[in-house]
mmCIF file of C-alpha atoms in Angstrom:
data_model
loop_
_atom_site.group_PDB
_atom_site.id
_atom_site.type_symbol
_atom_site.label_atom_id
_atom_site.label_comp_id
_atom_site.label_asym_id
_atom_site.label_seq_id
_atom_site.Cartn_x
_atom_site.Cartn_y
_atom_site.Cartn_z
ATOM 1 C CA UNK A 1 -3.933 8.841 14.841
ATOM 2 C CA UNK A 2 -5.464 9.310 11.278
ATOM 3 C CA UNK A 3 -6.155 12.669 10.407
ATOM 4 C CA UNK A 4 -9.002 14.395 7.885
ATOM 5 C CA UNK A 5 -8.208 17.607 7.251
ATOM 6 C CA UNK A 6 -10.498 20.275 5.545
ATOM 7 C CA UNK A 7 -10.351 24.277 4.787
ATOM 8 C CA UNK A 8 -13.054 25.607 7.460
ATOM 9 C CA UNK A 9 -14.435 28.317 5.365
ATOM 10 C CA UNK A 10 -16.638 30.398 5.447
ATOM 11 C CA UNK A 11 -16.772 30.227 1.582
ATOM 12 C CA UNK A 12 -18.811 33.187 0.823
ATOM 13 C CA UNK A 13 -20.009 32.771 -2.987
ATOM 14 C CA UNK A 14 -22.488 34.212 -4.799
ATOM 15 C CA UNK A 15 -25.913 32.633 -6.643
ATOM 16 C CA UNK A 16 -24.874 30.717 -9.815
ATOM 17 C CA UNK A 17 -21.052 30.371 -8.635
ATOM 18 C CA UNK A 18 -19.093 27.097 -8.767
ATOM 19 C CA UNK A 19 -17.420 26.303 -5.322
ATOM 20 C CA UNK A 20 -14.725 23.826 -4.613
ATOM 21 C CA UNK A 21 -13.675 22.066 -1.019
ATOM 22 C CA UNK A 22 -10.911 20.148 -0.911
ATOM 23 C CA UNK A 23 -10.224 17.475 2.021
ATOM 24 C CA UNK A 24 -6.534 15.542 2.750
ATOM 25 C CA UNK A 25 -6.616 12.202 4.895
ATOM 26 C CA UNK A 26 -3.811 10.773 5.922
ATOM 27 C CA UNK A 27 -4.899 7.118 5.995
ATOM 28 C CA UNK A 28 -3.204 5.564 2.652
ATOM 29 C CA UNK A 29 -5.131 1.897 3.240
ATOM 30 C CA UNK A 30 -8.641 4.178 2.678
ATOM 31 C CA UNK A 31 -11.039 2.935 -0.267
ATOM 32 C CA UNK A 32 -13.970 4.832 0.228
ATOM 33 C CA UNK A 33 -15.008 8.155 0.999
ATOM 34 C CA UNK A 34 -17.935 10.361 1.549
ATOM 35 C CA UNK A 35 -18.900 13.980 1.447
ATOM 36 C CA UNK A 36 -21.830 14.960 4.188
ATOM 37 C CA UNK A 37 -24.221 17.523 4.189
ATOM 38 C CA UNK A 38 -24.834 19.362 7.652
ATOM 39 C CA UNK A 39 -27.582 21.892 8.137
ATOM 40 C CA UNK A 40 -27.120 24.569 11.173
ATOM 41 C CA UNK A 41 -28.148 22.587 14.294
ATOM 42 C CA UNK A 42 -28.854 19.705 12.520
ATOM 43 C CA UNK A 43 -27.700 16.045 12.021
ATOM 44 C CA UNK A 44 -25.226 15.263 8.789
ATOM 45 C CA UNK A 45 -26.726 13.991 5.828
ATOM 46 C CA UNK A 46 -25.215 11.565 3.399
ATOM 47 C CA UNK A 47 -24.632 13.638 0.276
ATOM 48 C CA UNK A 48 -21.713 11.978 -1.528
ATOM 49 C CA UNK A 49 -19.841 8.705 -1.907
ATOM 50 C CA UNK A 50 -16.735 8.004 -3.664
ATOM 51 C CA UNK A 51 -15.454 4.514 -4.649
ATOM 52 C CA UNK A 52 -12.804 5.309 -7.043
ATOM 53 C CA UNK A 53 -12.080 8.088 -9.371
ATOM 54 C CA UNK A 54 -14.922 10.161 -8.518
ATOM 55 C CA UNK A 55 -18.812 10.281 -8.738
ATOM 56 C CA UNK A 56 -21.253 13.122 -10.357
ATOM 57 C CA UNK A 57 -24.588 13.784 -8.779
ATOM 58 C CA UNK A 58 -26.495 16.778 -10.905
ATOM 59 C CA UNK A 59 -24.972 19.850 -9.732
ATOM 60 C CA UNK A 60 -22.016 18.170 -7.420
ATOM 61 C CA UNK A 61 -19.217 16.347 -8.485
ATOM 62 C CA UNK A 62 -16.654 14.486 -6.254
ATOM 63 C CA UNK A 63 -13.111 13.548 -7.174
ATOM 64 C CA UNK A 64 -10.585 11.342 -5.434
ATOM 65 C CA UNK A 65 -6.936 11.609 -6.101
ATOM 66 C CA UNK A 66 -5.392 8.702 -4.163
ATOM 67 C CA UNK A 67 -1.635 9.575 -5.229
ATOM 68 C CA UNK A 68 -1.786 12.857 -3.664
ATOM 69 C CA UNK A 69 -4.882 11.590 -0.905
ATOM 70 C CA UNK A 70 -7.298 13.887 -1.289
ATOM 71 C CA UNK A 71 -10.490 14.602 -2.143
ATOM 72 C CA UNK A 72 -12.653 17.509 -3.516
ATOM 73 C CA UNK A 73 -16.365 18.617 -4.190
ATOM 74 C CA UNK A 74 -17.396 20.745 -6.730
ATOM 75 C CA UNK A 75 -20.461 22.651 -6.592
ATOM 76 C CA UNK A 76 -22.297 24.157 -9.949
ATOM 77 C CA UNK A 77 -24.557 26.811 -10.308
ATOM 78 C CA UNK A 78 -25.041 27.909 -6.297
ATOM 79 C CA UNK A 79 -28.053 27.691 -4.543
ATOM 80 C CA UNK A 80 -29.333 29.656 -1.993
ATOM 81 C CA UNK A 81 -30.512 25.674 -0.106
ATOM 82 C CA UNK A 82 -26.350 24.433 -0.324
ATOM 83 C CA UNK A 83 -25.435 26.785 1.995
ATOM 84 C CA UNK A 84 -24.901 24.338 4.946
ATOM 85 C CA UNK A 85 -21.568 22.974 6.566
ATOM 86 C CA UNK A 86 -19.880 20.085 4.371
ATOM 87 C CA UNK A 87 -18.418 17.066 5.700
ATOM 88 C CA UNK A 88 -15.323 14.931 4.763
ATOM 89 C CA UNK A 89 -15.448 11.699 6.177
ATOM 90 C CA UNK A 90 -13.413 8.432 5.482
ATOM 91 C CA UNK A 91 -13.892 4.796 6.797
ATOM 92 C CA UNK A 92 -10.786 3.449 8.658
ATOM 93 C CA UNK A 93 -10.176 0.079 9.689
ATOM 94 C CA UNK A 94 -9.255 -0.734 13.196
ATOM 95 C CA UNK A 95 -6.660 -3.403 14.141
ATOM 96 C CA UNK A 96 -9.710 -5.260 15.728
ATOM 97 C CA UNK A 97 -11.254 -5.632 11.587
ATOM 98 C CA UNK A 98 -14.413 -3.706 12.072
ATOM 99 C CA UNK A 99 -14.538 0.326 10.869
ATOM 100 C CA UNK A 100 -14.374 3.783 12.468
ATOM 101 C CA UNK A 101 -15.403 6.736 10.282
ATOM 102 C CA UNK A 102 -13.479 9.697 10.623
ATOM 103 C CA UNK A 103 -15.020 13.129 10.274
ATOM 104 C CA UNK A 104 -12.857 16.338 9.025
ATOM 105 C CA UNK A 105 -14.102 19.221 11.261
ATOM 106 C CA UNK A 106 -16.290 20.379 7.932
ATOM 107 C CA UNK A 107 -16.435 23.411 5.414
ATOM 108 C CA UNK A 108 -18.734 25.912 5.615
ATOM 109 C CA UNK A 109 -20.257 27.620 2.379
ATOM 110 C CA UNK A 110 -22.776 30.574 2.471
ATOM 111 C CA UNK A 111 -24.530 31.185 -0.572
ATOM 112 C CA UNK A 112 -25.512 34.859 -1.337
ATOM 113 C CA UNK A 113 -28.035 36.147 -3.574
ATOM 114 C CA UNK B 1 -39.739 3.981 8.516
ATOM 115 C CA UNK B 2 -37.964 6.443 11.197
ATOM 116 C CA UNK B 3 -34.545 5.457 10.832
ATOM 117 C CA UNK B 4 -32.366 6.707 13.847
ATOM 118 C CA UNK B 5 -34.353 7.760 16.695
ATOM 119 C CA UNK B 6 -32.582 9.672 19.766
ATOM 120 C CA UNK B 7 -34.185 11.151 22.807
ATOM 121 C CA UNK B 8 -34.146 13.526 24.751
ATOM 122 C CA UNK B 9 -33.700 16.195 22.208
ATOM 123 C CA UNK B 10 -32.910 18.484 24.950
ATOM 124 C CA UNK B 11 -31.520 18.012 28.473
ATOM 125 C CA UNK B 12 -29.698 19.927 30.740
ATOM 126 C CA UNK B 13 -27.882 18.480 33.714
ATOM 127 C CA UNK B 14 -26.575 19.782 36.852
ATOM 128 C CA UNK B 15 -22.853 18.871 37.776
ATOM 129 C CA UNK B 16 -22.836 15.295 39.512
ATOM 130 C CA UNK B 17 -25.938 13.844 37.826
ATOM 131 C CA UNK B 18 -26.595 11.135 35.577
ATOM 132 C CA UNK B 19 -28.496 10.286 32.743
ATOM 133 C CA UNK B 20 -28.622 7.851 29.737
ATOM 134 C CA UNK B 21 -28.961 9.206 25.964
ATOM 135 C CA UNK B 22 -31.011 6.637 24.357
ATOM 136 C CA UNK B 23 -30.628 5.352 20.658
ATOM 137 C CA UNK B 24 -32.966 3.234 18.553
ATOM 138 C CA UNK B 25 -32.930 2.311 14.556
ATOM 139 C CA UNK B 26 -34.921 0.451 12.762
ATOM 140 C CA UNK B 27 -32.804 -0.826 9.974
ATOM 141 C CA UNK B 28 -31.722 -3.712 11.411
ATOM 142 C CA UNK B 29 -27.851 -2.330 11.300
ATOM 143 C CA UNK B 30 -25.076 -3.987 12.517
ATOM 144 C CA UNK B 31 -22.912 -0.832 13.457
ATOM 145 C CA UNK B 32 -24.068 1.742 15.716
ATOM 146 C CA UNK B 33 -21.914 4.866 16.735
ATOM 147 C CA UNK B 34 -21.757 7.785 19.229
ATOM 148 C CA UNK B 35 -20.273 10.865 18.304
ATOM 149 C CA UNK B 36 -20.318 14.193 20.591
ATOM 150 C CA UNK B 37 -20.144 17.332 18.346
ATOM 151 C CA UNK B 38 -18.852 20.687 20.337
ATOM 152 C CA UNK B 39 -19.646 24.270 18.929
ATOM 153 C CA UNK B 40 -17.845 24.770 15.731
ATOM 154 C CA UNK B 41 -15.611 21.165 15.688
ATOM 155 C CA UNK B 42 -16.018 18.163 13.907
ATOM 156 C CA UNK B 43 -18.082 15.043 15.241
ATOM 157 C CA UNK B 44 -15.810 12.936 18.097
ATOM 158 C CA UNK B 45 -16.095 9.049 18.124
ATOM 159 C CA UNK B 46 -17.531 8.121 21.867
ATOM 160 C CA UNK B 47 -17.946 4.219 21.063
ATOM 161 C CA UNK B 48 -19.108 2.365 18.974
ATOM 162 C CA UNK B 49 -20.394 -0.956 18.681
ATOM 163 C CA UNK B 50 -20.046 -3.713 15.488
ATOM 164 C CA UNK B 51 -23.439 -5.790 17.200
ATOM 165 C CA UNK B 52 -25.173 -7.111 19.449
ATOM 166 C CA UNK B 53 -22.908 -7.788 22.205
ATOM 167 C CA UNK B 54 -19.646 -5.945 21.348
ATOM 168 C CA UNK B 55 -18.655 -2.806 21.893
ATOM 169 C CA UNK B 56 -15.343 -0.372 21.765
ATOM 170 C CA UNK B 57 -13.905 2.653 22.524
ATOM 171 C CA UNK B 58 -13.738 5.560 20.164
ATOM 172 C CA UNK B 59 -11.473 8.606 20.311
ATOM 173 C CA UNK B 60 -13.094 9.824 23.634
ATOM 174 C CA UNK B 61 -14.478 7.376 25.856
ATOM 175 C CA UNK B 62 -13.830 8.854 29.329
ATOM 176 C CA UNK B 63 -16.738 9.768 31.422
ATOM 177 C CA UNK B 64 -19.356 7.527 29.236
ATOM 178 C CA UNK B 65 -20.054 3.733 28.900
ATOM 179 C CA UNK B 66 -22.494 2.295 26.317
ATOM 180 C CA UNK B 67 -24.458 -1.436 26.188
ATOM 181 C CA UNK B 68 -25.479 -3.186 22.809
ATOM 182 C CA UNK B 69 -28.379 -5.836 24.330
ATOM 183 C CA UNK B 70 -30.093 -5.443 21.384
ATOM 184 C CA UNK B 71 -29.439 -4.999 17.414
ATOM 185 C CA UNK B 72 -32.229 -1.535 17.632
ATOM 186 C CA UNK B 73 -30.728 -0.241 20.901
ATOM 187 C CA UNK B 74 -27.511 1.573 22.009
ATOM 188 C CA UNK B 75 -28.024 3.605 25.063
ATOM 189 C CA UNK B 76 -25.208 5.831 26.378
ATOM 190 C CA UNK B 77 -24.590 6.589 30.077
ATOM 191 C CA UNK B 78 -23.196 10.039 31.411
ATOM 192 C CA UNK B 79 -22.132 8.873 35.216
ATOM 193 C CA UNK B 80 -20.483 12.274 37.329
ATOM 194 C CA UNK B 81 -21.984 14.564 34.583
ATOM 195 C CA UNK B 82 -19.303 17.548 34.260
ATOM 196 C CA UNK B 83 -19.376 20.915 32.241
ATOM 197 C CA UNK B 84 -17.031 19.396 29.749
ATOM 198 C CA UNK B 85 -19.571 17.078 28.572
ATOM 199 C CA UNK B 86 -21.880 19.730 27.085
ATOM 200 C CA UNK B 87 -22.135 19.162 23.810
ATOM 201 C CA UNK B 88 -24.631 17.935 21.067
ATOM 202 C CA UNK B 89 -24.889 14.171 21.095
ATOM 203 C CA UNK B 90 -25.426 12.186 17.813
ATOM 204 C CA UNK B 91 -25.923 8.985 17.515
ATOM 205 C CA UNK B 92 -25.792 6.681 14.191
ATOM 206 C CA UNK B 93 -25.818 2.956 12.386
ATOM 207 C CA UNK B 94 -24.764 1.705 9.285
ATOM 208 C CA UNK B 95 -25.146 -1.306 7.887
ATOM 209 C CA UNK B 96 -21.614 -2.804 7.161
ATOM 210 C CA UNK B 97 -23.047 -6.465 5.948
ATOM 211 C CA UNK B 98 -23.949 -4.805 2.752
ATOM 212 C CA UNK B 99 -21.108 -3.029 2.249
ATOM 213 C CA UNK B 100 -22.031 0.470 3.094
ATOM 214 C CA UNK B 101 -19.560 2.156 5.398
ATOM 215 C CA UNK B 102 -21.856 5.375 5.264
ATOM 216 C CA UNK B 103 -23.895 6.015 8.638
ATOM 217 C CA UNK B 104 -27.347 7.297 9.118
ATOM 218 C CA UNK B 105 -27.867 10.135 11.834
ATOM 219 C CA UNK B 106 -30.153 10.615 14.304
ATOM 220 C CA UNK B 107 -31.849 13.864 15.034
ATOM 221 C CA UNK B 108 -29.085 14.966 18.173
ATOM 222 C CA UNK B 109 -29.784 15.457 21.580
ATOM 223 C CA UNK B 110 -28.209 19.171 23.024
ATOM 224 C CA UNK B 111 -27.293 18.383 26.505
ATOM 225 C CA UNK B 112 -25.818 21.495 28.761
ATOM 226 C CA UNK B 113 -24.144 20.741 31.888
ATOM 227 C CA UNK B 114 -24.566 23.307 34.885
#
């Protein structure tokens, strides 16, 4: 069974901090990868993809490292609205050719003022 | 557009009964999933379903079954419904033919067993 793996938190940081979460899969074969966004008692929220070395969206920044499979997000300059529960997911293919997508049980981050 | 729609938001069940969790999008996605989310875990594959037609069994199948009649619909089916089975229920597509793997969400439904 393929496994994502992710540090559950709680990452406590304060306003302005920058915040890293690092995720491990075990799949080798994976190409693709994305970073969710889950609010408390909410559905996830597509905040990152990653295709190859890494992608930069404003404030957030994700890097794959496929030698050492993993993945991280960084987070700039805290807000108060990113604290939410972050996703790792990754794509697998199944023996039958279609795709499963594998969730890591998430990080949480609180943001402080 | 409204994207993933589930319903009921809310349920709760009594031990023994049945219901169906039903799923619509309007994206005209092939892939549709069903993942059950329990209090501080990660989301479980239920099934999942590559189109009309065809579906499979994700990581934890037992005590559910699913139908694809349609590309918009993908109801799921609690038969015997037991206390394990309370959980938040989300349900999602993507739309693999254009070579997104990432999944929209719909809104959950909370379902308690008693």
């Amino acid at each position: 069974r393929k496994e994502v793996e992710q540090d559950p938190g709680p990452f406590n940081v304060p306003e302005g901090a920058t915040v890293a979460f690092n995720c491990t899969y075990s799949n080798s074969a994976s190409q693709s990868f994305f970073w969710y966004r889950q609010d408390c008692r909410k559905e996830p929220k597509l905040l990152m993809s990653v295709y190859s070395s890494g992608n930069e969206d404003g404030r957030f920044t994700a890097q794959l490292n496929r030698a050492s499979q993993y993945i991280s997000l960084l987070i700039r300059d805290s807000k108060l609205s990113d604290s939410a529960t972050y996703l790792c997911v990754v794509p697998e293919l199944t023996g039958a050719g279609s795709y499963q997508l594998t969730f890591g049980k998430g990080t949480k981050l609180s943001v402080i003022p | 557009n409204a994207g993933v729609t589930q319903t009921p938001k809310f349920r709760i069940l009594k031990i023994g009964q049945s219901m169906t969790l039903q799923c619509a999008q309007d994206m005209n996605h092939n892939y549709m999933y069903w993942y059950r989310q329990d209090p501080g875990m990660g989301l479980k594959l239920i099934y999942y379903s590559v189109g009309a037609g065809i579906t499979d069994k994700g990581e934890v199948p037992n005590g559910y079954n699913v139908s694809r009649s349609t590309t918009e619909d993908f109801p799921l089916r609690l038969e015997l419904a037991a206390p394990s089975q309370t959980s938040v229920y989300f349900c999602a597509s993507s739309d693999r033919s254009g070579g997104d793997l990432w999944a929209f969400f719909g809104q959950g439904t909370r379902l308690t067993v008693v």
